[in-house]
Amino acid sequence: MALRMLLLFFVLKPIAVSSANILKNPDFESPPTNITTNTTTPFLLLGRNNTLPGWSFSGTVQYVTSGPNISLPGNGHAVQLGPGGKINQTFKDTGFYYYVLTFILAPASEDCYNNSTAVNVTAPGRSKVFYLERRYGREMWESHAYSLGNFADERNLINLEIQSVPTNADSNVRCWPVVDTFLISGIESPKFYGDNMVANSGFEVGPSFIRNSPEGILLDEEPDYIQSVLQQWTVLGTVKYIDSRHFSVPKEKAAVELVSGAALAPSGILTSLTLTKGSKYVMEFTMGDANDSCVGDFIVYAQVGMTIQNVTMRSNGTGTAHRHSLMFKADSGLTNISLASFNESQTSEHMLCGPVIDSVVFHSSLGLRPKLHEAVLISNVFFSLAMLLMARLFCEDYHFKR
């Protein structure tokens, strides 16, 4: 029995959990109790006589209904966090997964366009302030993502807390932040395929997309790939995570758009690989545009260690893409691999945009798969042994039953 439980642990551990059932009432479509439903005001102040299904709250919190002056995904509901406003919810950690949060941040009205709108998101051992920028999409709201981390050592209820951030002393109460649709994804362990040394090479493993939000998800700079929302990749500058439902994605369902490129603040992605110094390697990737009317000359800089090569593309903003292949010679063992844009581009509506990157492949020019990290090898060995032992137990059970 103990052996069977051990095998189940190794076999089931890599399976990702659904984002749909982790939080209760994630989009606030289940209304608070004891409220007047026929009121014409889009803001309803919550107090002691109200409960918000799935959530606890304190401070100044208002229930928000979308309307002519406030835009929300799906024309639904949200909450506004006023002075001292805070909401929180706990969810149960399974002990196996790395959790990533997606959420909506919006202003209270168009009049708040020039006011700073910010919230602080907190999980055990982690906290980050998110600001509304309104430079990356047409909608009033923005989708953001945050790495909550792995809580394998705790195995208990994890508290997620969202709190308003006062940005200046003269803030009007109507311009405090509005938040909506909190989705949590459980991310599995990295996987490697064939000769490709890069895990998550197509960027399919990342934060959950919000169905009613057509603007993609903004990924803030994160230098630590362990804390990154994009598995195995660190984020340089601001990157937009895009889906095939709303953008032109070269392959499968997700890609990244390098949107914040500037001379001193590149937009890009980076990972680290263990190479053999002096050996030659091939980097392949697809570069295109997101079909978001981003017109101009794209330049992407591919860097392996100290060696840099660039790839150019003339974009007409209609969703074209091209495959590129570059040869590099490793100048060290542990090597940074990056793709970055230093140019700033804009759509026809003056929103920041840039080149789309997808399907990154990195392999030895000899076609031989180099050594992977020790942890990955050990994981694969355990998994293989587990599968063999399960097959053996199955055969024994089968013969016993006969």
Short mmCIF file of C-alpha atoms in Angstrom, two decimals:
data_model
loop_
_atom_site.label_atom_id
_atom_site.label_comp_id
_atom_site.label_asym_id
_atom_site.label_seq_id
_atom_site.Cartn_x
_atom_site.Cartn_y
_atom_site.Cartn_z
CA MET A 1 0.00 0.00 0.00
CA ALA A 2 2.80 2.44 0.88
CA LEU A 3 4.45 1.72 -2.46
CA ARG A 4 1.20 2.38 -4.29
CA MET A 5 0.72 5.73 -2.51
CA LEU A 6 4.31 6.72 -3.36
CA LEU A 7 3.70 5.89 -7.02
CA LEU A 8 0.49 7.89 -7.09
CA PHE A 9 2.38 10.87 -5.62
CA PHE A 10 4.94 10.85 -8.42
CA VAL A 11 2.43 10.21 -11.18
CA LEU A 12 -0.19 12.73 -10.11
CA LYS A 13 2.18 15.48 -8.99
CA PRO A 14 2.70 17.11 -12.43
CA ILE A 15 -1.02 17.52 -13.17
CA ALA A 16 -2.23 21.14 -13.16
CA VAL A 17 -5.39 22.16 -11.31
CA SER A 18 -8.24 24.14 -12.79
CA SER A 19 -8.38 27.86 -12.15
CA ALA A 20 -12.18 27.90 -12.12
CA ASN A 21 -12.83 26.33 -8.71
CA ILE A 22 -10.05 27.74 -6.52
CA LEU A 23 -11.76 31.00 -5.47
CA LYS A 24 -15.43 31.45 -4.66
CA ASN A 25 -17.35 34.22 -6.42
CA PRO A 26 -14.19 35.40 -8.21
CA ASP A 27 -16.04 37.90 -10.41
CA PHE A 28 -18.46 39.24 -7.76
CA GLU A 29 -21.48 38.23 -9.82
CA SER A 30 -23.06 36.79 -6.66
CA PRO A 31 -24.22 40.05 -5.05
CA PRO A 32 -23.87 41.06 -1.40
CA THR A 33 -26.70 40.34 0.99
CA ASN A 34 -29.11 43.03 2.18
CA ILE A 35 -28.64 45.44 -0.73
CA THR A 36 -31.23 47.38 -2.72
CA THR A 37 -31.21 45.93 -6.24
CA ASN A 38 -33.35 48.58 -7.94
CA THR A 39 -31.08 51.51 -7.16
CA THR A 40 -29.74 53.60 -10.04
CA THR A 41 -26.35 54.34 -8.50
CA PRO A 42 -23.47 52.12 -9.71
CA PHE A 43 -21.81 52.25 -6.26
CA LEU A 44 -23.31 50.65 -3.14
CA LEU A 45 -21.44 51.07 0.14
CA LEU A 46 -21.10 47.82 2.08
CA GLY A 47 -21.40 47.78 5.86
CA ARG A 48 -21.93 45.54 8.85
CA ASN A 49 -25.29 44.32 7.58
CA ASN A 50 -23.81 43.09 4.30
CA THR A 51 -21.87 39.96 3.44
CA LEU A 52 -20.02 39.46 0.16
CA PRO A 53 -20.22 35.77 -0.88
CA GLY A 54 -16.81 34.13 -0.75
CA TRP A 55 -15.04 37.26 0.53
CA SER A 56 -14.34 39.09 3.77
CA PHE A 57 -13.99 42.87 3.69
CA SER A 58 -13.09 45.82 5.88
CA GLY A 59 -12.66 49.56 5.50
CA THR A 60 -14.51 51.41 2.74
CA VAL A 61 -15.68 48.87 0.17
CA GLN A 62 -18.39 49.48 -2.43
CA TYR A 63 -20.20 47.05 -4.71
CA VAL A 64 -19.96 48.28 -8.30
CA THR A 65 -22.26 47.74 -11.26
CA SER A 66 -21.01 48.60 -14.75
CA GLY A 67 -22.79 51.37 -16.59
CA PRO A 68 -22.31 54.40 -18.84
CA ASN A 69 -19.57 55.85 -16.63
CA ILE A 70 -17.77 52.70 -15.55
CA SER A 71 -16.64 49.89 -17.83
CA LEU A 72 -16.08 46.32 -16.67
CA PRO A 73 -15.47 43.00 -18.48
CA GLY A 74 -18.78 41.53 -19.58
CA ASN A 75 -20.62 44.59 -18.22
CA GLY A 76 -20.71 42.84 -14.88
CA HIS A 77 -19.92 43.68 -11.27
CA ALA A 78 -16.85 44.47 -9.21
CA VAL A 79 -15.82 46.11 -5.94
CA GLN A 80 -14.22 49.47 -5.28
CA LEU A 81 -11.64 49.70 -2.50
CA GLY A 82 -11.84 53.11 -0.86
CA PRO A 83 -9.82 54.50 2.07
CA GLY A 84 -8.59 51.51 4.07
CA GLY A 85 -10.61 49.24 1.81
CA LYS A 86 -9.57 45.60 1.85
CA ILE A 87 -10.99 42.28 0.65
CA ASN A 88 -9.59 38.83 1.28
CA GLN A 89 -10.34 35.18 0.68
CA THR A 90 -8.62 31.96 1.69
CA PHE A 91 -8.11 28.94 -0.52
CA LYS A 92 -6.77 25.49 0.25
CA ASP A 93 -3.25 24.67 -0.91
CA THR A 94 -2.83 21.19 -2.37
CA GLY A 95 0.90 21.23 -1.62
CA PHE A 96 1.96 20.39 -5.17
CA TYR A 97 1.46 23.50 -7.28
CA TYR A 98 2.84 26.93 -7.98
CA TYR A 99 0.03 29.48 -7.93
CA VAL A 100 -0.41 32.41 -10.31
CA LEU A 101 -3.10 35.09 -10.00
CA THR A 102 -4.85 37.04 -12.77
CA PHE A 103 -7.10 39.99 -11.92
CA ILE A 104 -8.71 43.13 -13.35
CA LEU A 105 -7.77 46.64 -12.22
CA ALA A 106 -9.99 49.54 -13.33
CA PRO A 107 -10.64 53.23 -12.57
CA ALA A 108 -13.95 54.31 -11.10
CA SER A 109 -14.77 56.46 -14.15
CA GLU A 110 -13.27 58.16 -17.18
CA ASP A 111 -12.74 61.23 -14.98
CA CYS A 112 -10.12 59.19 -13.10
CA TYR A 113 -8.00 58.76 -16.23
CA ASN A 114 -5.18 61.00 -14.98
CA ASN A 115 -5.35 59.92 -11.34
CA SER A 116 -3.09 57.22 -10.00
CA THR A 117 -5.04 54.03 -9.29
CA ALA A 118 -3.27 51.27 -7.37
CA VAL A 119 -3.85 48.15 -5.27
CA ASN A 120 -1.60 46.05 -3.09
CA VAL A 121 -1.86 42.26 -3.54
CA THR A 122 -0.60 40.13 -0.66
CA ALA A 123 -0.07 36.40 -0.20
CA PRO A 124 1.99 34.63 2.49
CA GLY A 125 5.53 35.98 2.22
CA ARG A 126 4.80 38.12 -0.85
CA SER A 127 3.35 41.55 -1.58
CA LYS A 128 3.25 43.81 -4.64
CA VAL A 129 1.61 47.11 -5.64
CA PHE A 130 -0.02 47.25 -9.09
CA TYR A 131 -0.71 50.54 -10.87
CA LEU A 132 -3.23 51.32 -13.60
CA GLU A 133 -1.31 52.66 -16.61
CA ARG A 134 -3.83 52.83 -19.48
CA ARG A 135 -1.07 52.71 -22.10
CA TYR A 136 -1.48 49.17 -23.41
CA GLY A 137 -5.12 48.75 -24.46
CA ARG A 138 -8.35 50.41 -25.54
CA GLU A 139 -10.44 49.40 -22.52
CA MET A 140 -10.64 51.34 -19.28
CA TRP A 141 -9.53 48.26 -17.34
CA GLU A 142 -6.30 46.26 -17.39
CA SER A 143 -5.55 42.60 -16.66
CA HIS A 144 -2.55 41.98 -14.41
CA ALA A 145 -0.82 38.81 -13.21
CA TYR A 146 1.03 38.01 -10.00
CA SER A 147 3.00 35.02 -8.78
CA LEU A 148 1.63 33.90 -5.42
CA GLY A 149 4.27 31.18 -5.02
CA ASN A 150 4.38 27.63 -3.77
CA PHE A 151 3.21 26.76 -0.28
CA ALA A 152 4.23 23.10 -0.13
CA ASP A 153 5.67 23.46 3.36
CA GLU A 154 2.46 24.84 4.84
CA ARG A 155 -0.37 22.63 3.55
CA ASN A 156 -3.12 24.85 4.93
CA LEU A 157 -5.47 27.65 3.96
CA ILE A 158 -3.72 30.42 2.02
CA ASN A 159 -4.96 33.97 2.51
CA LEU A 160 -5.17 36.25 -0.53
CA GLU A 161 -5.58 39.93 0.35
CA ILE A 162 -6.22 42.94 -1.88
CA GLN A 163 -6.03 46.45 -0.41
CA SER A 164 -6.35 49.97 -1.77
CA VAL A 165 -3.21 52.11 -1.96
CA PRO A 166 -3.49 55.87 -1.34
CA THR A 167 -1.51 57.51 -4.14
CA ASN A 168 -1.90 61.18 -3.17
CA ALA A 169 -3.46 63.21 -0.37
CA ASP A 170 -6.11 64.83 -2.59
CA SER A 171 -7.62 61.67 -4.08
CA ASN A 172 -11.34 61.88 -4.71
CA VAL A 173 -13.22 58.95 -3.18
CA ARG A 174 -14.77 58.15 -6.59
CA CYS A 175 -11.28 57.56 -8.03
CA TRP A 176 -10.23 54.78 -5.71
CA PRO A 177 -9.39 51.48 -7.46
CA VAL A 178 -11.96 49.04 -8.77
CA VAL A 179 -11.03 45.32 -8.90
CA ASP A 180 -12.72 42.40 -10.59
CA THR A 181 -12.36 38.73 -11.66
CA PHE A 182 -9.66 37.03 -9.60
CA LEU A 183 -8.49 33.77 -11.19
CA ILE A 184 -5.85 31.52 -9.64
CA SER A 185 -4.01 28.90 -11.70
CA GLY A 186 -2.13 25.94 -10.27
CA ILE A 187 1.03 25.52 -12.37
CA GLU A 188 2.66 22.13 -12.80
CA SER A 189 6.37 21.26 -12.91
CA PRO A 190 8.30 22.25 -16.08
CA LYS A 191 8.37 19.78 -18.98
CA PHE A 192 10.96 19.36 -21.73
CA TYR A 193 10.24 17.94 -25.18
CA GLY A 194 12.59 16.34 -27.70
CA ASP A 195 15.89 18.12 -28.26
CA ASN A 196 14.56 21.49 -27.11
CA MET A 197 16.43 22.66 -24.01
CA VAL A 198 13.80 25.32 -23.26
CA ALA A 199 10.82 24.51 -21.06
CA ASN A 200 7.56 26.35 -21.76
CA SER A 201 8.99 27.26 -25.15
CA GLY A 202 5.56 28.22 -26.55
CA PHE A 203 4.51 30.18 -23.43
CA GLU A 204 1.46 27.98 -22.97
CA VAL A 205 2.07 27.76 -19.21
CA GLY A 206 1.23 31.08 -17.58
CA PRO A 207 -1.59 33.05 -15.95
CA SER A 208 -5.21 32.31 -16.84
CA PHE A 209 -6.84 34.53 -19.44
CA ILE A 210 -10.02 36.32 -18.42
CA ARG A 211 -12.63 35.41 -20.99
CA ASN A 212 -14.32 38.81 -21.24
CA SER A 213 -11.09 40.81 -21.34
CA PRO A 214 -9.77 41.23 -24.92
CA GLU A 215 -6.61 43.16 -24.04
CA GLY A 216 -4.26 40.40 -22.90
CA ILE A 217 -2.48 40.30 -19.52
CA LEU A 218 0.25 42.73 -18.49
CA LEU A 219 3.32 41.04 -17.01
CA ASP A 220 5.50 43.33 -14.91
CA GLU A 221 9.26 43.01 -14.70
CA GLU A 222 10.38 40.04 -12.60
CA PRO A 223 14.10 39.19 -12.53
CA ASP A 224 13.64 35.89 -10.70
CA TYR A 225 12.27 33.10 -12.91
CA ILE A 226 11.21 31.17 -9.81
CA GLN A 227 8.86 34.05 -8.92
CA SER A 228 7.80 34.74 -12.51
CA VAL A 229 4.22 34.28 -13.71
CA LEU A 230 5.60 32.87 -16.98
CA GLN A 231 7.04 29.47 -16.19
CA GLN A 232 10.85 29.24 -16.65
CA TRP A 233 11.10 32.80 -18.05
CA THR A 234 11.98 36.06 -16.34
CA VAL A 235 10.27 39.21 -17.60
CA LEU A 236 12.20 42.31 -18.71
CA GLY A 237 10.28 45.59 -18.64
CA THR A 238 6.58 45.10 -19.39
CA VAL A 239 5.39 42.22 -21.56
CA LYS A 240 1.85 41.51 -22.71
CA TYR A 241 0.68 37.89 -22.50
CA ILE A 242 -1.74 37.38 -25.39
CA ASP A 243 -4.22 34.65 -26.34
CA SER A 244 -5.37 33.33 -29.71
CA ARG A 245 -9.02 34.31 -29.07
CA HIS A 246 -8.25 38.02 -29.30
CA PHE A 247 -4.86 38.27 -31.04
CA SER A 248 -2.88 36.68 -33.83
CA VAL A 249 -0.79 33.98 -32.12
CA PRO A 250 1.66 32.09 -34.38
CA LYS A 251 1.16 28.70 -32.72
CA GLU A 252 -1.29 27.15 -30.25
CA LYS A 253 -3.07 29.39 -27.73
CA ALA A 254 -0.59 31.88 -26.20
CA ALA A 255 2.41 34.06 -26.99
CA VAL A 256 4.15 37.17 -25.65
CA GLU A 257 4.12 40.68 -27.11
CA LEU A 258 7.11 42.90 -26.26
CA VAL A 259 5.28 46.17 -25.63
CA SER A 260 7.43 48.50 -23.53
CA GLY A 261 10.69 48.61 -25.48
CA ALA A 262 12.80 51.74 -25.08
CA ALA A 263 16.49 52.57 -25.24
CA LEU A 264 17.00 52.33 -21.47
CA ALA A 265 14.10 49.98 -20.64
CA PRO A 266 13.83 46.97 -22.94
CA SER A 267 10.82 44.69 -23.11
CA GLY A 268 11.72 41.05 -23.27
CA ILE A 269 12.02 37.57 -21.83
CA LEU A 270 15.02 35.69 -20.45
CA THR A 271 15.87 32.17 -19.32
CA SER A 272 19.08 30.44 -18.21
CA LEU A 273 20.53 27.22 -19.59
CA THR A 274 23.61 25.13 -18.81
CA LEU A 275 25.64 24.93 -22.03
CA THR A 276 28.99 23.43 -22.99
CA LYS A 277 31.52 26.23 -23.41
CA GLY A 278 32.81 26.44 -26.97
CA SER A 279 29.97 24.36 -28.44
CA LYS A 280 27.60 25.68 -31.08
CA TYR A 281 23.84 25.98 -30.57
CA VAL A 282 20.84 26.94 -32.66
CA MET A 283 18.08 29.27 -31.48
CA GLU A 284 14.81 29.20 -33.39
CA PHE A 285 11.77 31.38 -32.74
CA THR A 286 8.74 32.86 -34.46
CA MET A 287 8.40 36.64 -34.68
CA GLY A 288 5.27 38.45 -35.83
CA ASP A 289 2.65 41.02 -34.97
CA ALA A 290 -0.51 40.56 -32.91
CA ASN A 291 -2.99 41.83 -35.55
CA ASP A 292 -3.55 44.88 -33.35
CA SER A 293 -2.74 47.58 -35.97
CA CYS A 294 0.84 47.81 -34.70
CA VAL A 295 2.61 49.20 -37.78
CA GLY A 296 6.33 49.85 -38.00
CA ASP A 297 9.79 48.35 -38.04
CA PHE A 298 10.36 45.71 -35.37
CA ILE A 299 13.84 44.81 -34.15
CA VAL A 300 14.31 41.89 -31.75
CA TYR A 301 17.71 41.29 -30.17
CA ALA A 302 18.54 37.65 -29.50
CA GLN A 303 21.30 37.28 -26.92
CA VAL A 304 23.13 34.13 -25.80
CA GLY A 305 25.73 34.92 -23.17
CA MET A 306 27.75 37.86 -24.50
CA THR A 307 26.79 37.33 -28.16
CA ILE A 308 23.97 39.41 -29.66
CA GLN A 309 22.24 39.07 -33.01
CA ASN A 310 19.22 41.02 -34.24
CA VAL A 311 16.23 40.15 -36.39
CA THR A 312 14.14 42.79 -38.18
CA MET A 313 10.60 42.78 -39.50
CA ARG A 314 8.38 45.32 -41.20
CA SER A 315 4.95 45.02 -39.57
CA ASN A 316 1.71 46.08 -41.23
CA GLY A 317 -0.29 45.17 -38.12
CA THR A 318 -2.36 42.42 -39.73
CA GLY A 319 -1.03 39.30 -38.01
CA THR A 320 1.91 38.13 -40.12
CA ALA A 321 4.69 35.98 -38.64
CA HIS A 322 8.03 34.53 -39.74
CA ARG A 323 10.31 31.78 -38.40
CA HIS A 324 13.96 32.62 -37.67
CA SER A 325 17.02 30.48 -36.94
CA LEU A 326 20.27 31.80 -35.45
CA MET A 327 23.60 30.10 -34.65
CA PHE A 328 25.48 30.86 -31.41
CA LYS A 329 28.70 29.66 -29.81
CA ALA A 330 28.54 29.24 -26.03
CA ASP A 331 31.06 31.41 -24.17
CA SER A 332 30.29 29.99 -20.70
CA GLY A 333 28.54 27.19 -18.84
CA LEU A 334 25.47 28.70 -17.17
CA THR A 335 24.24 31.09 -19.87
CA ASN A 336 21.44 33.65 -20.10
CA ILE A 337 19.25 33.37 -23.20
CA SER A 338 17.08 36.39 -24.01
CA LEU A 339 14.87 37.98 -26.65
CA ALA A 340 14.25 41.72 -26.24
CA SER A 341 12.98 44.82 -28.02
CA PHE A 342 14.49 48.26 -27.44
CA ASN A 343 12.13 50.12 -29.80
CA GLU A 344 8.82 51.70 -28.84
CA SER A 345 5.88 51.12 -31.20
CA GLN A 346 2.26 52.25 -31.06
CA THR A 347 -1.03 51.07 -32.52
CA SER A 348 -3.27 53.31 -34.61
CA GLU A 349 -4.98 54.22 -31.32
CA HIS A 350 -1.64 55.26 -29.77
CA MET A 351 -1.36 52.25 -27.46
CA LEU A 352 2.05 50.69 -26.84
CA CYS A 353 2.66 47.51 -28.84
CA GLY A 354 5.50 45.51 -30.31
CA PRO A 355 6.75 42.24 -31.79
CA VAL A 356 5.13 38.93 -30.86
CA ILE A 357 7.45 36.07 -29.87
CA ASP A 358 6.42 32.41 -29.89
CA SER A 359 7.79 28.84 -30.16
CA VAL A 360 11.35 29.34 -28.90
CA VAL A 361 13.59 26.33 -29.56
CA PHE A 362 17.20 26.03 -28.40
CA HIS A 363 19.31 22.97 -29.17
CA SER A 364 22.80 21.80 -29.98
CA SER A 365 23.84 22.38 -33.60
CA LEU A 366 24.91 18.70 -33.68
CA GLY A 367 21.40 17.60 -32.84
CA LEU A 368 22.53 16.13 -29.51
CA ARG A 369 20.56 16.98 -26.42
CA PRO A 370 22.94 18.53 -23.83
CA LYS A 371 22.75 17.73 -20.15
CA LEU A 372 19.75 19.13 -18.33
CA HIS A 373 19.72 20.40 -14.79
CA GLU A 374 20.22 17.67 -12.22
CA ALA A 375 16.81 18.28 -10.66
CA VAL A 376 15.08 17.71 -13.99
CA LEU A 377 16.98 14.47 -14.56
CA ILE A 378 16.13 13.19 -11.09
CA SER A 379 12.47 14.07 -11.61
CA ASN A 380 12.40 12.23 -14.95
CA VAL A 381 14.14 9.19 -13.45
CA PHE A 382 11.63 9.00 -10.59
CA PHE A 383 8.74 9.37 -13.02
CA SER A 384 10.08 6.64 -15.30
CA LEU A 385 10.65 4.28 -12.37
CA ALA A 386 7.17 5.03 -11.09
CA MET A 387 5.61 4.18 -14.43
CA LEU A 388 7.56 0.94 -14.67
CA LEU A 389 6.60 -0.09 -11.15
CA MET A 390 2.96 0.76 -11.78
CA ALA A 391 3.00 -1.40 -14.89
CA ARG A 392 4.50 -4.24 -12.87
CA LEU A 393 1.88 -3.88 -10.12
CA PHE A 394 -0.87 -3.81 -12.72
CA CYS A 395 0.39 -7.05 -14.22
CA GLU A 396 0.62 -8.69 -10.78
CA ASP A 397 -2.93 -7.60 -9.93
CA TYR A 398 -4.16 -8.86 -13.28
CA HIS A 399 -2.59 -12.31 -12.86
CA PHE A 400 -3.76 -12.49 -9.23
CA LYS A 401 -7.37 -11.75 -10.18
CA ARG A 402 -7.23 -14.39 -12.89
#
